[in-house]
């Protein structure tokens, strides 16, 4: 069985898609013949750089949506010869446009390569092509697709996985705080997300932290800059002067940042899955998220749930947690146990191999 994990943004973007591709490639290595195909970075025998027009270059000429679309299209066209030459069996990917273009090209060649879309967007079922198989990462997405008439035989439920041991920092919290310039005596709230307002709702988080009116609390927002980032910076400068920071870090340093935090907050109302939840839980950081059925399915008793559609609700919950050290420690333990028992690759690799076997027979 020859499997390609394809991700056009890997090495130059920092999102859940890229995190999942890297995690999955590392976990599958040694279990199947797997190759990671990426849009930039360094190549190796098992990591192949596929030349494409990168979105960070295309942004000079078009809007972000168009730039992302053309990155996917050019990546798919350049990936096709590799798939045919290497006689690849399965392409596992997350970018929808890339997969749709590949499907058309593979149809023209008569190839039997199976395309497996990991629905971490998530995409609405109406956008699923009939010749693509679907990897559903949450039960909510699976149920929605079935309600929309997608044949269950085309879909496979397997959540994202993680290697939790990689998020256990050998360095002390104080050492890490000093490295990032955070005062050791402050309560550090961290959010790892694209630096935007429309989806990740970091403007809501800034306002809720500011409403605490507590000088002992500082906020760090780390992620990929977007067109909305300047407005977020202005808002934070007005409401949290001297008590906030924005960062964009290499993935290797995310562990250090998580280990320095007291509390992790993701203010978005929906996610395709929420890979960052697993990372925070693995690092032992209590997680606060929106009270939705999907997030409850992912985190179970390990999540601290708040109706983040309501102004003031997060402020009230954070005020409770800041002085509740025993509660924070309990949720830290629950989070680590949740990941180890349900999302570690030790548990999930057999499910992924079973999924690939079923895809080959589809």
Short mmCIF file of C-alpha atoms in Angstrom, two decimals:
data_model
loop_
_atom_site.label_atom_id
_atom_site.label_comp_id
_atom_site.label_asym_id
_atom_site.label_seq_id
_atom_site.Cartn_x
_atom_site.Cartn_y
_atom_site.Cartn_z
CA UNK A 1 0.00 0.00 0.00
CA UNK A 2 1.48 3.31 -1.11
CA UNK A 3 0.03 6.38 0.62
CA UNK A 4 0.71 10.06 -0.08
CA UNK A 5 -0.11 12.68 2.54
CA UNK A 6 -0.54 15.85 0.45
CA UNK A 7 -0.58 19.37 1.89
CA UNK A 8 0.22 22.35 -0.33
CA UNK A 9 0.66 24.76 2.61
CA UNK A 10 3.07 22.66 4.63
CA UNK A 11 6.27 24.50 5.62
CA UNK A 12 4.99 27.98 4.75
CA UNK A 13 1.61 28.07 6.54
CA UNK A 14 0.73 27.38 10.18
CA UNK A 15 -2.81 25.97 10.42
CA UNK A 16 -4.54 22.80 11.52
CA UNK A 17 -4.22 21.31 8.01
CA UNK A 18 -0.44 21.51 8.15
CA UNK A 19 -0.29 20.22 11.73
CA UNK A 20 -2.42 17.20 10.83
CA UNK A 21 -0.39 16.37 7.73
CA UNK A 22 2.87 16.43 9.67
CA UNK A 23 1.41 14.46 12.59
CA UNK A 24 -0.12 11.81 10.33
CA UNK A 25 3.04 11.37 8.27
CA UNK A 26 5.13 10.81 11.39
CA UNK A 27 2.62 8.37 12.85
CA UNK A 28 2.23 6.28 9.67
CA UNK A 29 5.96 5.97 9.00
CA UNK A 30 6.95 2.39 9.66
CA UNK A 31 3.38 1.10 9.27
CA UNK A 32 2.80 1.71 5.55
CA UNK A 33 4.81 3.04 2.62
CA UNK A 34 4.05 6.73 3.09
CA UNK A 35 5.33 9.92 1.45
CA UNK A 36 4.68 13.50 2.51
CA UNK A 37 4.13 15.82 -0.47
CA UNK A 38 4.35 19.49 0.50
CA UNK A 39 4.42 22.90 -1.12
CA UNK A 40 7.79 24.13 0.15
CA UNK A 41 10.70 23.37 2.48
CA UNK A 42 13.44 20.79 2.19
CA UNK A 43 13.04 17.49 0.39
CA UNK A 44 14.14 14.01 1.43
CA UNK A 45 13.42 10.45 0.23
CA UNK A 46 10.09 10.45 2.10
CA UNK A 47 9.30 14.18 1.91
CA UNK A 48 8.80 15.52 -1.60
CA UNK A 49 8.50 19.21 -2.43
CA UNK A 50 5.88 19.74 -5.14
CA UNK A 51 6.49 23.01 -7.03
CA UNK A 52 3.51 25.34 -6.99
CA UNK A 53 2.59 29.01 -6.97
CA UNK A 54 2.55 29.71 -3.24
CA UNK A 55 -0.23 31.84 -1.83
CA UNK A 56 2.21 34.16 -0.03
CA UNK A 57 3.64 35.06 -3.45
CA UNK A 58 0.24 35.28 -5.16
CA UNK A 59 -1.05 37.70 -2.50
CA UNK A 60 0.84 40.42 -4.35
CA UNK A 61 -1.60 40.08 -7.23
CA UNK A 62 -4.93 38.86 -5.80
CA UNK A 63 -7.04 38.45 -2.67
CA UNK A 64 -6.31 35.70 -0.10
CA UNK A 65 -9.12 33.40 -1.27
CA UNK A 66 -7.99 33.48 -4.89
CA UNK A 67 -4.34 33.06 -3.86
CA UNK A 68 -5.17 29.95 -1.84
CA UNK A 69 -7.26 28.55 -4.68
CA UNK A 70 -4.49 28.96 -7.26
CA UNK A 71 -1.90 27.48 -4.90
CA UNK A 72 -4.08 24.36 -4.69
CA UNK A 73 -4.63 24.21 -8.45
CA UNK A 74 -0.93 24.51 -9.35
CA UNK A 75 0.00 22.04 -6.60
CA UNK A 76 -2.48 19.46 -7.93
CA UNK A 77 -1.24 19.79 -11.51
CA UNK A 78 2.39 19.34 -10.41
CA UNK A 79 1.49 16.44 -8.08
CA UNK A 80 -0.21 14.36 -10.78
CA UNK A 81 2.97 13.06 -12.54
CA UNK A 82 4.41 11.97 -9.19
CA UNK A 83 1.27 9.98 -8.33
CA UNK A 84 1.29 8.21 -11.70
CA UNK A 85 5.04 7.57 -11.77
CA UNK A 86 5.14 6.14 -8.24
CA UNK A 87 1.89 4.17 -8.67
CA UNK A 88 0.37 5.69 -5.54
CA UNK A 89 -2.70 3.93 -4.13
CA UNK A 90 -4.18 6.61 -1.84
CA UNK A 91 -3.83 10.38 -1.58
CA UNK A 92 -4.94 11.65 1.83
CA UNK A 93 -5.41 15.43 1.93
CA UNK A 94 -7.41 18.30 3.45
CA UNK A 95 -7.58 21.05 0.81
CA UNK A 96 -10.83 20.69 -1.14
CA UNK A 97 -9.95 22.53 -4.35
CA UNK A 98 -6.70 20.59 -4.69
CA UNK A 99 -8.60 17.31 -4.44
CA UNK A 100 -11.26 18.37 -6.91
CA UNK A 101 -8.64 19.32 -9.49
CA UNK A 102 -6.81 16.02 -8.90
CA UNK A 103 -10.06 14.11 -9.34
CA UNK A 104 -10.62 15.66 -12.77
CA UNK A 105 -7.03 15.03 -13.85
CA UNK A 106 -7.01 11.43 -12.61
CA UNK A 107 -10.29 10.78 -14.42
CA UNK A 108 -8.71 11.95 -17.68
CA UNK A 109 -5.77 9.57 -17.20
CA UNK A 110 -7.92 6.60 -16.17
CA UNK A 111 -5.86 6.23 -12.99
CA UNK A 112 -7.07 4.12 -10.06
CA UNK A 113 -5.56 6.41 -7.39
CA UNK A 114 -8.04 6.77 -4.51
CA UNK A 115 -8.64 10.27 -3.16
CA UNK A 116 -9.45 10.56 0.55
CA UNK A 117 -10.55 13.99 1.73
CA UNK A 118 -9.97 14.67 5.42
CA UNK A 119 -12.95 16.87 6.25
CA UNK A 120 -11.27 19.14 8.77
CA UNK A 121 -12.57 22.37 7.21
CA UNK A 122 -15.26 21.32 7.51
CA UNK A 123 -16.78 21.36 4.02
CA UNK A 124 -20.52 21.23 3.49
CA UNK A 125 -21.57 17.84 2.08
CA UNK A 126 -22.97 19.50 -1.06
CA UNK A 127 -19.36 20.17 -2.10
CA UNK A 128 -18.28 16.49 -1.94
CA UNK A 129 -17.56 15.08 -5.40
CA UNK A 130 -19.06 11.67 -6.03
CA UNK A 131 -15.66 10.18 -6.93
CA UNK A 132 -13.96 11.22 -3.67
CA UNK A 133 -14.05 9.29 -0.39
CA UNK A 134 -14.46 11.21 2.85
CA UNK A 135 -12.49 10.97 6.08
CA UNK A 136 -14.80 12.48 8.70
CA UNK A 137 -12.97 13.68 11.81
CA UNK A 138 -16.05 14.37 13.98
CA UNK A 139 -19.38 12.64 14.46
CA UNK A 140 -21.26 15.91 13.88
CA UNK A 141 -19.81 16.17 10.37
CA UNK A 142 -20.60 12.53 9.66
CA UNK A 143 -24.21 12.92 10.82
CA UNK A 144 -24.66 16.09 8.75
CA UNK A 145 -23.39 14.35 5.61
CA UNK A 146 -25.74 11.40 6.12
CA UNK A 147 -28.68 13.81 6.59
CA UNK A 148 -27.70 15.47 3.30
CA UNK A 149 -27.85 12.13 1.50
CA UNK A 150 -24.17 11.16 1.30
CA UNK A 151 -23.82 7.38 1.20
CA UNK A 152 -22.31 6.20 4.51
CA UNK A 153 -20.21 3.65 2.60
CA UNK A 154 -18.19 6.56 1.19
CA UNK A 155 -17.25 7.88 4.63
CA UNK A 156 -14.96 6.81 7.46
CA UNK A 157 -14.96 8.25 10.99
CA UNK A 158 -11.55 8.66 12.62
CA UNK A 159 -10.56 11.70 14.71
CA UNK A 160 -7.31 13.58 14.40
CA UNK A 161 -4.44 12.07 16.34
CA UNK A 162 -1.38 13.33 18.15
CA UNK A 163 1.83 12.15 19.78
CA UNK A 164 1.18 13.56 23.30
CA UNK A 165 4.70 12.81 24.52
CA UNK A 166 6.04 15.52 22.19
CA UNK A 167 4.17 18.17 24.16
CA UNK A 168 5.68 17.40 27.55
CA UNK A 169 8.28 20.12 28.05
CA UNK A 170 11.51 19.17 29.85
CA UNK A 171 11.98 22.80 30.91
CA UNK A 172 10.33 24.55 33.82
CA UNK A 173 7.54 27.06 33.44
CA UNK A 174 9.70 29.85 34.87
CA UNK A 175 12.50 29.19 32.37
CA UNK A 176 10.03 29.29 29.48
CA UNK A 177 8.34 32.42 30.81
CA UNK A 178 11.70 34.16 30.93
CA UNK A 179 12.50 33.06 27.37
CA UNK A 180 9.31 34.63 26.02
CA UNK A 181 9.49 37.69 28.25
CA UNK A 182 6.39 36.86 30.30
CA UNK A 183 6.52 37.85 34.00
CA UNK A 184 6.47 34.71 36.13
CA UNK A 185 3.89 36.14 38.56
CA UNK A 186 1.29 36.96 35.89
CA UNK A 187 -1.64 34.74 34.86
CA UNK A 188 -1.03 33.96 31.17
CA UNK A 189 -4.01 33.29 28.89
CA UNK A 190 -2.98 31.84 25.54
CA UNK A 191 -4.79 31.43 22.24
CA UNK A 192 -3.27 29.62 19.25
CA UNK A 193 -5.23 30.56 16.14
CA UNK A 194 -5.09 32.43 12.87
CA UNK A 195 -4.97 36.09 13.89
CA UNK A 196 -8.42 37.04 12.66
CA UNK A 197 -11.85 38.16 13.87
CA UNK A 198 -14.37 36.57 11.52
CA UNK A 199 -13.66 32.93 12.37
CA UNK A 200 -11.31 32.77 15.36
CA UNK A 201 -13.01 35.78 17.00
CA UNK A 202 -9.91 37.07 18.74
CA UNK A 203 -11.58 40.48 19.05
CA UNK A 204 -14.11 38.81 21.38
CA UNK A 205 -11.28 37.33 23.43
CA UNK A 206 -9.50 40.69 23.72
CA UNK A 207 -12.69 42.38 24.95
CA UNK A 208 -13.46 39.62 27.45
CA UNK A 209 -9.94 39.71 28.93
CA UNK A 210 -10.06 43.51 29.09
CA UNK A 211 -13.39 43.29 30.96
CA UNK A 212 -11.64 41.40 33.75
CA UNK A 213 -9.95 44.70 34.62
CA UNK A 214 -7.18 42.67 36.25
CA UNK A 215 -3.58 43.84 35.88
CA UNK A 216 -2.31 40.39 36.89
CA UNK A 217 -3.67 38.84 33.67
CA UNK A 218 -1.83 38.95 30.34
CA UNK A 219 -2.96 37.67 26.95
CA UNK A 220 -0.85 36.05 24.23
CA UNK A 221 -2.25 35.39 20.76
CA UNK A 222 -0.05 33.28 18.50
CA UNK A 223 -0.76 32.30 14.92
CA UNK A 224 -0.62 33.13 11.24
CA UNK A 225 -1.21 36.83 10.46
CA UNK A 226 -4.20 37.71 8.25
CA UNK A 227 -5.66 40.83 6.67
CA UNK A 228 -7.56 41.40 9.94
CA UNK A 229 -4.45 41.30 12.14
CA UNK A 230 -3.71 45.06 12.05
CA UNK A 231 -7.22 45.80 13.36
CA UNK A 232 -6.74 43.25 16.13
CA UNK A 233 -3.45 44.87 17.08
CA UNK A 234 -5.13 48.27 17.32
CA UNK A 235 -7.94 46.87 19.46
CA UNK A 236 -5.53 45.14 21.86
CA UNK A 237 -3.37 48.26 22.11
CA UNK A 238 -6.45 50.27 23.19
CA UNK A 239 -7.98 47.75 25.60
CA UNK A 240 -4.96 45.85 26.93
CA UNK A 241 -2.02 48.28 26.80
CA UNK A 242 1.14 46.55 28.01
CA UNK A 243 -0.77 43.32 28.79
CA UNK A 244 -0.87 41.55 25.44
CA UNK A 245 1.38 40.17 22.75
CA UNK A 246 1.04 38.75 19.24
CA UNK A 247 3.37 36.03 17.97
CA UNK A 248 4.02 33.90 14.92
CA UNK A 249 6.28 31.01 15.84
CA UNK A 250 7.83 27.99 14.12
CA UNK A 251 5.84 24.87 14.94
CA UNK A 252 8.74 23.48 16.97
CA UNK A 253 8.34 26.30 19.50
CA UNK A 254 4.59 25.89 20.07
CA UNK A 255 5.36 23.34 22.79
CA UNK A 256 7.38 25.94 24.71
CA UNK A 257 4.60 28.51 24.47
CA UNK A 258 1.94 26.07 25.64
CA UNK A 259 4.05 24.97 28.59
CA UNK A 260 4.36 28.62 29.67
CA UNK A 261 0.59 29.23 29.77
CA UNK A 262 -1.89 29.01 32.64
CA UNK A 263 -5.03 28.76 30.52
CA UNK A 264 -5.82 28.10 26.85
CA UNK A 265 -8.83 29.77 25.21
CA UNK A 266 -10.15 29.25 21.68
CA UNK A 267 -13.01 31.74 21.09
CA UNK A 268 -14.24 30.41 17.73
CA UNK A 269 -17.80 29.09 17.70
CA UNK A 270 -17.01 26.20 15.35
CA UNK A 271 -14.02 24.28 13.99
CA UNK A 272 -13.53 21.37 11.66
CA UNK A 273 -12.09 19.53 14.63
CA UNK A 274 -9.80 21.64 16.78
CA UNK A 275 -6.34 20.06 16.56
CA UNK A 276 -5.07 22.76 18.88
CA UNK A 277 -7.26 21.33 21.66
CA UNK A 278 -5.21 18.13 21.60
CA UNK A 279 -1.95 20.08 21.69
CA UNK A 280 -3.03 22.17 24.68
CA UNK A 281 -4.36 19.15 26.57
CA UNK A 282 -1.16 17.20 25.88
CA UNK A 283 0.84 20.06 27.38
CA UNK A 284 -1.36 20.02 30.47
CA UNK A 285 -3.00 23.41 29.83
CA UNK A 286 -6.71 23.63 30.79
CA UNK A 287 -8.86 24.36 27.73
CA UNK A 288 -11.77 26.80 27.55
CA UNK A 289 -13.95 26.61 24.43
CA UNK A 290 -17.44 27.32 23.13
CA UNK A 291 -20.24 25.14 24.46
CA UNK A 292 -21.12 23.17 21.31
CA UNK A 293 -21.99 19.54 20.70
CA UNK A 294 -18.95 19.16 18.44
CA UNK A 295 -16.46 20.46 21.00
CA UNK A 296 -18.09 18.34 23.69
CA UNK A 297 -17.63 15.29 21.42
CA UNK A 298 -13.93 16.13 21.02
CA UNK A 299 -13.06 17.03 24.62
CA UNK A 300 -15.70 15.33 26.74
CA UNK A 301 -15.17 16.00 30.47
CA UNK A 302 -11.77 17.58 29.76
CA UNK A 303 -13.25 20.80 28.32
CA UNK A 304 -14.35 23.95 30.15
CA UNK A 305 -17.41 25.09 28.19
CA UNK A 306 -18.73 28.64 27.82
CA UNK A 307 -21.40 30.11 25.56
CA UNK A 308 -19.03 32.42 23.72
CA UNK A 309 -21.82 33.87 21.62
CA UNK A 310 -22.73 35.85 24.76
CA UNK A 311 -20.77 38.95 25.73
CA UNK A 312 -19.43 38.68 29.28
CA UNK A 313 -19.79 34.89 29.57
CA UNK A 314 -16.09 34.22 29.00
CA UNK A 315 -15.10 37.03 31.38
CA UNK A 316 -17.18 35.48 34.14
CA UNK A 317 -15.67 32.02 33.60
CA UNK A 318 -12.09 33.32 33.45
CA UNK A 319 -12.62 35.25 36.69
CA UNK A 320 -13.58 31.98 38.38
CA UNK A 321 -10.62 30.08 36.98
CA UNK A 322 -7.95 32.64 37.76
CA UNK A 323 -8.45 32.05 41.49
CA UNK A 324 -9.31 28.34 41.22
CA UNK A 325 -5.95 26.59 41.18
CA UNK A 326 -7.41 23.24 42.21
CA UNK A 327 -9.94 23.42 39.36
CA UNK A 328 -7.19 24.23 36.86
CA UNK A 329 -5.10 21.28 38.06
CA UNK A 330 -8.08 18.94 37.75
CA UNK A 331 -8.78 19.99 34.16
CA UNK A 332 -5.08 19.71 33.36
CA UNK A 333 -5.15 16.07 34.45
CA UNK A 334 -8.43 15.40 32.63
CA UNK A 335 -7.02 16.86 29.42
CA UNK A 336 -3.87 14.77 29.48
CA UNK A 337 -5.88 11.61 30.15
CA UNK A 338 -8.37 12.43 27.36
CA UNK A 339 -5.62 12.72 24.76
CA UNK A 340 -3.70 9.68 25.94
CA UNK A 341 -6.77 7.43 25.98
CA UNK A 342 -8.61 8.67 22.88
CA UNK A 343 -6.29 10.58 20.54
CA UNK A 344 -2.77 9.21 20.87
CA UNK A 345 -1.47 7.49 17.74
CA UNK A 346 -0.96 4.38 19.83
CA UNK A 347 -4.75 4.14 19.92
CA UNK A 348 -5.60 5.55 16.48
CA UNK A 349 -3.08 4.03 14.07
CA UNK A 350 -5.00 0.71 13.84
CA UNK A 351 -8.15 2.70 12.92
CA UNK A 352 -6.32 4.63 10.19
CA UNK A 353 -4.83 1.45 8.73
CA UNK A 354 -8.30 -0.12 8.74
CA UNK A 355 -9.64 2.98 6.97
CA UNK A 356 -6.96 2.76 4.25
CA UNK A 357 -7.70 -0.92 3.70
CA UNK A 358 -11.39 -0.08 3.25
CA UNK A 359 -10.53 2.79 0.88
CA UNK A 360 -8.49 0.43 -1.30
CA UNK A 361 -11.47 -1.89 -1.56
CA UNK A 362 -13.99 0.88 -2.25
#
